[in-house]
C-alpha positions as a Python dict, from the first residue, in 0.01 Angstrom:
ca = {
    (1, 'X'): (0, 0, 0),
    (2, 'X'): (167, 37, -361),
    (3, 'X'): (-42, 216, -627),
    (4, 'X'): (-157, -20, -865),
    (5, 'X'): (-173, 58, -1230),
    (6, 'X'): (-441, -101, -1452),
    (7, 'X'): (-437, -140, -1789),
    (8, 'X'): (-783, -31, -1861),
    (9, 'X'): (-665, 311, -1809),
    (10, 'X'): (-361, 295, -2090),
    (11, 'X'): (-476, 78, -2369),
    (12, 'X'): (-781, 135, -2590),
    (13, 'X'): (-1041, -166, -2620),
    (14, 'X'): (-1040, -278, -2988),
    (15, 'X'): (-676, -201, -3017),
    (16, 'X'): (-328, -386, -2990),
    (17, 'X'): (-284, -422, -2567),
    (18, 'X'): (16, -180, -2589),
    (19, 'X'): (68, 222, -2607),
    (20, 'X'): (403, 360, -2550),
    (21, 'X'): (468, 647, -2218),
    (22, 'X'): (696, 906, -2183),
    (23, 'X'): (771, 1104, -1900),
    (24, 'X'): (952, 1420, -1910),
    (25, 'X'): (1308, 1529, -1794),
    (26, 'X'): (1129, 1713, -1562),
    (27, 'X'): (947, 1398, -1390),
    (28, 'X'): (1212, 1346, -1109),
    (29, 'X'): (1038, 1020, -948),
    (30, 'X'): (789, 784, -943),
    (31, 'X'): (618, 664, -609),
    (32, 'X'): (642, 229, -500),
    (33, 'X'): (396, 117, -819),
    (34, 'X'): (269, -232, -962),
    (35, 'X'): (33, -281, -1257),
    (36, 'X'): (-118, -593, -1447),
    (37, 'X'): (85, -528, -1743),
    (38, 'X'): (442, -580, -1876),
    (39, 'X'): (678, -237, -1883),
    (40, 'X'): (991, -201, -2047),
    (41, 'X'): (1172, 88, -1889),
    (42, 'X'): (1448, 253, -2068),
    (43, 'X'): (1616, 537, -1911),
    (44, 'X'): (1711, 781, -2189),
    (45, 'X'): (1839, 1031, -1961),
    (46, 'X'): (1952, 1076, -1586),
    (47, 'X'): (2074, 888, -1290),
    (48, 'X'): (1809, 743, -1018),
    (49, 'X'): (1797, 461, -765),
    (50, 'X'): (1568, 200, -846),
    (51, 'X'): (1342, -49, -626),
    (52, 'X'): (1248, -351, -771),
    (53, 'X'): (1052, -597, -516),
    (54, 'X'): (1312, -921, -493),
    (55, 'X'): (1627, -705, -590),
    (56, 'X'): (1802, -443, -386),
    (57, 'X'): (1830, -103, -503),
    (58, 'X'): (2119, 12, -749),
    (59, 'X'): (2194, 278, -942),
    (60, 'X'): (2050, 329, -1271),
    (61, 'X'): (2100, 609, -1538),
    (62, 'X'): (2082, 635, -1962),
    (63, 'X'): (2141, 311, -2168),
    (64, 'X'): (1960, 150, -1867),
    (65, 'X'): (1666, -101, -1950),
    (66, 'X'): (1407, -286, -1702),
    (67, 'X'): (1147, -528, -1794),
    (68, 'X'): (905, -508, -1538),
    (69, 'X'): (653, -806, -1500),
    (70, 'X'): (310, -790, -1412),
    (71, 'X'): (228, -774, -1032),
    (72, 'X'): (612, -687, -920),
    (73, 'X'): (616, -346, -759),
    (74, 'X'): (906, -110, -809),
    (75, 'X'): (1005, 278, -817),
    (76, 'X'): (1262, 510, -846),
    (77, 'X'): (1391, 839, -787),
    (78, 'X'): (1643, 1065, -942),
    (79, 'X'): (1973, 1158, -766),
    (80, 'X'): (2095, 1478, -628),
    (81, 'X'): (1732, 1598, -751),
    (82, 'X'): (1847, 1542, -1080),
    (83, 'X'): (1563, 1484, -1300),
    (84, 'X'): (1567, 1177, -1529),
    (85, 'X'): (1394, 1133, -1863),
    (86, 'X'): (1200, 738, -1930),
    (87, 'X'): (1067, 570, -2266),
    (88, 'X'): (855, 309, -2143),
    (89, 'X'): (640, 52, -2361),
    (90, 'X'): (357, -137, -2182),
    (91, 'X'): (167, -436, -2333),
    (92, 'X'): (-43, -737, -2229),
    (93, 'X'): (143, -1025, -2373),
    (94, 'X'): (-126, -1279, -2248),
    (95, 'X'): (-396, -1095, -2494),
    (96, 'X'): (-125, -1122, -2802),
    (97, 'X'): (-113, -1395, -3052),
    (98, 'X'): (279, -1477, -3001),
    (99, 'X'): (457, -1810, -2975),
    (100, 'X'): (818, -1721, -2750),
    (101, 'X'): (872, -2123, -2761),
    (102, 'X'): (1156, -2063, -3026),
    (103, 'X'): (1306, -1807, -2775),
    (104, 'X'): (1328, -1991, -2466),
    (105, 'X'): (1691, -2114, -2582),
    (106, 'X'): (1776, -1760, -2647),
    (107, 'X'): (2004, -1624, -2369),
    (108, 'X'): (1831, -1378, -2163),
    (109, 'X'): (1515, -1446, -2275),
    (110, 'X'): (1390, -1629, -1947),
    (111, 'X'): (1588, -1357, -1704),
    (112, 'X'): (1398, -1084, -1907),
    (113, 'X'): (1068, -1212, -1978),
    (114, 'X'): (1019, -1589, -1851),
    (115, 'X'): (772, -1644, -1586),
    (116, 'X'): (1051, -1748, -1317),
    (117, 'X'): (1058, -1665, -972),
    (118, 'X'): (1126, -1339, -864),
    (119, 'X'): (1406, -1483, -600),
    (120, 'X'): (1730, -1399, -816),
    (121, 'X'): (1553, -1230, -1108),
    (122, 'X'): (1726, -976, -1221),
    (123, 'X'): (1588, -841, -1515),
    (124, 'X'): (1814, -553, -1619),
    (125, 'X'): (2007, -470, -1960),
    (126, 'X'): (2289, -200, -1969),
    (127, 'X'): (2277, -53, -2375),
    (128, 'X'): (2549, 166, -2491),
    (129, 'X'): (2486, 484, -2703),
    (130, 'X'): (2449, 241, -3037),
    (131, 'X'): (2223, -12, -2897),
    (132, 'X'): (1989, 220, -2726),
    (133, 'X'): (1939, 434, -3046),
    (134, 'X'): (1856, 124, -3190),
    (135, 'X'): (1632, 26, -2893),
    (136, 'X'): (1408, 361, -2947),
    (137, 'X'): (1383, 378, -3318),
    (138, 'X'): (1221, 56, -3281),
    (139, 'X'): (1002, 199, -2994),
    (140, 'X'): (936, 495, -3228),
    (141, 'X'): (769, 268, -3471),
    (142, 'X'): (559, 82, -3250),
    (143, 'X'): (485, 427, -3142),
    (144, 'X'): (413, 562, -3494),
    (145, 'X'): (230, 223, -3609),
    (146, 'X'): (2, 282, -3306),
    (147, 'X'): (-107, 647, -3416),
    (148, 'X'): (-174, 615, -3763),
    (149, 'X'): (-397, 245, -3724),
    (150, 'X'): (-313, 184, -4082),
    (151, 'X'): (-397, -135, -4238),
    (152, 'X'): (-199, -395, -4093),
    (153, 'X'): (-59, -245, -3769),
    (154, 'X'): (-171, -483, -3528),
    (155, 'X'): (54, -731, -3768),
    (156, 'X'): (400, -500, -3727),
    (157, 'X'): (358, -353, -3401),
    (158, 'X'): (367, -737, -3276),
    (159, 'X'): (656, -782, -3489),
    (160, 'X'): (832, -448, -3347),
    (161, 'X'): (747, -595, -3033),
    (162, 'X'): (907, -930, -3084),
    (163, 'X'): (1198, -795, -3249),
    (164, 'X'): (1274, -562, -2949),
    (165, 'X'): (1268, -899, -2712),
    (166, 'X'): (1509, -1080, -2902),
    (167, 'X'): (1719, -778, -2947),
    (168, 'X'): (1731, -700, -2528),
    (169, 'X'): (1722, -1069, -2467),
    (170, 'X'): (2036, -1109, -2702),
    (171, 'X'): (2208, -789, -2524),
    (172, 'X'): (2154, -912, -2180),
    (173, 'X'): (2408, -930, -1947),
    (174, 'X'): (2406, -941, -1542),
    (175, 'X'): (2454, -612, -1349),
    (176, 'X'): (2439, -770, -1032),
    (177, 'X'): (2394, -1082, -883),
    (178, 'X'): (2156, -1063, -560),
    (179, 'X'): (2237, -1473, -499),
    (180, 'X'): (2627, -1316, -464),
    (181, 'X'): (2770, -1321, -97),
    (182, 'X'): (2924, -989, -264),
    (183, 'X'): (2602, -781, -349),
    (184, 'X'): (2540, -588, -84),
    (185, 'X'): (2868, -459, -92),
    (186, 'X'): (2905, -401, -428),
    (187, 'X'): (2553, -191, -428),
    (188, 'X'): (2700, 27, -149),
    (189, 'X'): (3023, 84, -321),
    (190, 'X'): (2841, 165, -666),
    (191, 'X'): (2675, 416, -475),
    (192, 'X'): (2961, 550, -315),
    (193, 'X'): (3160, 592, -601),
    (194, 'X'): (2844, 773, -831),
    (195, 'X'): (2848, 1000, -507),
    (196, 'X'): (3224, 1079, -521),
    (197, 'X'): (3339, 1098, -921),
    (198, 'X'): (3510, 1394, -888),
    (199, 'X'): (3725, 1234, -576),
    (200, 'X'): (4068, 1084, -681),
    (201, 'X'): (3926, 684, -621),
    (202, 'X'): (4171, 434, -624),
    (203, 'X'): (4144, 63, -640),
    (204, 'X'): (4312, 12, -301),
    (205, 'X'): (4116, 227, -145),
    (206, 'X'): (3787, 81, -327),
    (207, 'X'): (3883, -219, -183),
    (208, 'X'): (3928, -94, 180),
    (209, 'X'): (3530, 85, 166),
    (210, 'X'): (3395, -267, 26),
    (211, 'X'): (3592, -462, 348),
    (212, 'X'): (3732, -682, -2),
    (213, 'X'): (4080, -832, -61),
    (214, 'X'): (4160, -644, -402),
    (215, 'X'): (4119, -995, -601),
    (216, 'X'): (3785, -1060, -461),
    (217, 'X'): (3708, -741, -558),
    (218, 'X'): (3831, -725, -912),
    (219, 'X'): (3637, -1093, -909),
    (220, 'X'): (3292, -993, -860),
    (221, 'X'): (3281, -707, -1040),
    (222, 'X'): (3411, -892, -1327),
    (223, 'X'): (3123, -1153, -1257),
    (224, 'X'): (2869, -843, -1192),
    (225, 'X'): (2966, -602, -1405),
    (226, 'X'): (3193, -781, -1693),
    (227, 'X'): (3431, -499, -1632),
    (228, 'X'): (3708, -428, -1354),
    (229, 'X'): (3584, -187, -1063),
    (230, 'X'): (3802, 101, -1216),
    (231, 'X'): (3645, 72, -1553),
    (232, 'X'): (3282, 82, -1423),
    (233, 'X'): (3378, 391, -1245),
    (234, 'X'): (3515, 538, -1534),
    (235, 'X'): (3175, 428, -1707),
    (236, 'X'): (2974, 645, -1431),
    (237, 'X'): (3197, 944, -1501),
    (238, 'X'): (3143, 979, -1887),
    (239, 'X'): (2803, 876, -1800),
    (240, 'X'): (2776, 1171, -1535),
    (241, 'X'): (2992, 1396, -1793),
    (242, 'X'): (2738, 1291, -2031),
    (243, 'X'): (2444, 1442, -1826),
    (244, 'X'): (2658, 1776, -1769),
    (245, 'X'): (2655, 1861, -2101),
    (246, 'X'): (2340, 1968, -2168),
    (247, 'X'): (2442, 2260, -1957),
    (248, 'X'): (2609, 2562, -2198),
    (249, 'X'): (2750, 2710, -1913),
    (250, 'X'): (2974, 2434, -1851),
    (251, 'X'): (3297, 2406, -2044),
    (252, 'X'): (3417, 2033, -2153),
    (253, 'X'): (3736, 2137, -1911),
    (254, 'X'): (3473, 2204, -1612),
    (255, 'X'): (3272, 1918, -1730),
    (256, 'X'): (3612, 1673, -1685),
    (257, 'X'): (3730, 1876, -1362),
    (258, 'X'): (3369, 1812, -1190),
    (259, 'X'): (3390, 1382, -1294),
    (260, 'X'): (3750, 1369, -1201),
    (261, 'X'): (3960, 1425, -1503),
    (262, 'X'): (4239, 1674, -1414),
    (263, 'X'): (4359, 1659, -1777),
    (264, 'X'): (4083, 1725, -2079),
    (265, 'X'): (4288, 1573, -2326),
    (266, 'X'): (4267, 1226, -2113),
    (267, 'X'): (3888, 1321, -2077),
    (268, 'X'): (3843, 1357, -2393),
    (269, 'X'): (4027, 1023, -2542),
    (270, 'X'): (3803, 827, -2250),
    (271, 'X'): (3458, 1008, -2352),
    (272, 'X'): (3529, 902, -2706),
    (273, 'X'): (3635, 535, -2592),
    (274, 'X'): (3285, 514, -2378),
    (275, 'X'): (3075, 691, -2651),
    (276, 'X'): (3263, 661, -2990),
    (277, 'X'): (3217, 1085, -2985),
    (278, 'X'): (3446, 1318, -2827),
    (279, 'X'): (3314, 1548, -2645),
    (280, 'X'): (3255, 1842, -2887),
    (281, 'X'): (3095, 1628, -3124),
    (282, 'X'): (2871, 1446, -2821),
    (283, 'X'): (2790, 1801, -2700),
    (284, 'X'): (2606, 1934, -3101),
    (285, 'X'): (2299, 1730, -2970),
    (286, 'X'): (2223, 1972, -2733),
}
């Protein structure tokens, strides 16, 4: 039986139904879980496998978000023991004074937060490094609205809230499609290829593991992924690359060696085409 999360224990009485939860990089998973309250999930750092009750598991890791509705049960755990680092804001929308009638035209918006059914429901958003700054200074001033109680916060932290819907329900694409005759296959071969980066993968061969002619292939990950198989696993690479450079005992040449970049000077012109920062200047966060 899932553990079930009620909101009673994370929002104060008297207060806006909302409170924002971080877990640690040190948090490495999270155990099957439903609660009686939305979650937005963004995954700031790490790679995990996620559950979520209707979908099939996939592969998740930083720029990923996840609206979560009330009742569905989902968890996760980090790869390779990894751990992973989460941002997640919870809130009662049923207790808050909002009219989403506007936003039911808005693309997205009834993947990500309508009441649909859970058959097909796929409520996922991929954010690059731009969009997911944005995504978490907005979270930080729920966050900071919701610690000082000034005068007026119930007022913007709704606001906050809103604007962060429209702005994921504007950015939202599909990741996969679980009605596709292709998903299965494509969630095996996603895993495969975050398993072997550092392997020389080619699109032939891609093909051969999915049992895929190479233009059905190249068609559903275009369809799934608006990118060719090739450029999502380039995208796991600098996103793995990413992860390995909070490590100061790695060089960037290691770092591109261990993803499967022979040649750093490649590496580094793909890094800054993923992340608009080569690696040096990526690496000054750290």
């Amino acid at each position: 039986m899932p553990e079930v999360l009620k909101a009673k224990d994370f929002f104060d009485q008297g207060v806006v139904p909302m409170c924002v939860f971080r877990m640690s990089a040190f948090h490495r998973s999270r155990e099957e879980h439903t609660h009686d309250f939305y979650e937005l999930m963004f995954i700031v750092k790490g790679v995990a496998r996620h559950y979520l009750e209707g979908v099939d598991m996939e592969v998740i890791g930083t720029g990923d978000a996840y609206v979560i509705h009330p009742g569905r049960c989902h968890s996760y755990e980090s790869l390779e023991g990894q751990p992973i680092e989460l941002v997640n804001v919870l809130f009662q929308l049923d207790r808050m004074k909002m009219d989403f009638r506007d936003l039911e035209g808005l693309p997205g918006f009834q993947t990500l937060f309508g009441k649909n059914d859970w058959n097909g429901n796929f409520p996922h958003v991929r954010l690059d490094a731009k969009d997911l700054a944005h995504a978490l200074s907005v979270v930080a001033d729920i966050e900071l609205e919701m610690e000082e109680l000034a005068p007026g916060y119930e007022f913007l932290v709704e606001t906050k809230l809103r604007e962060l819907i429209v702005f994921l329900s504007r950015k939202y694409s599909h990741v996969l499609e679980p009605k596709g005759s292709h998903f299965l296959k494509l969630s095996e071969l996603v895993v495969y290829m975050e398993q072997n980066l550092k392997e020389n993968l080619r699109f032939e061969q891609l093909a051969e593991l999915a049992n895929m002619s190479p233009t059905s292939l190249r068609r559903a990950f275009q369809h799934s992924f608006s990118c060719s198989p090739m450029g999502y696993l380039q995208k796991l690479r600098i996103q793995k690359a990413m992860l390995l450079m909070a490590d100061p005992d790695r060089s960037i040449t290691e770092i591109a060696h261990s993803v499967g970049y022979n040649d750093s000077s490649y590496f580094a012109r793909v890094f800054k085409q993923e992340t608009s920062q080569t690696p040096k200047m990526y690496r000054t966060r750290y």
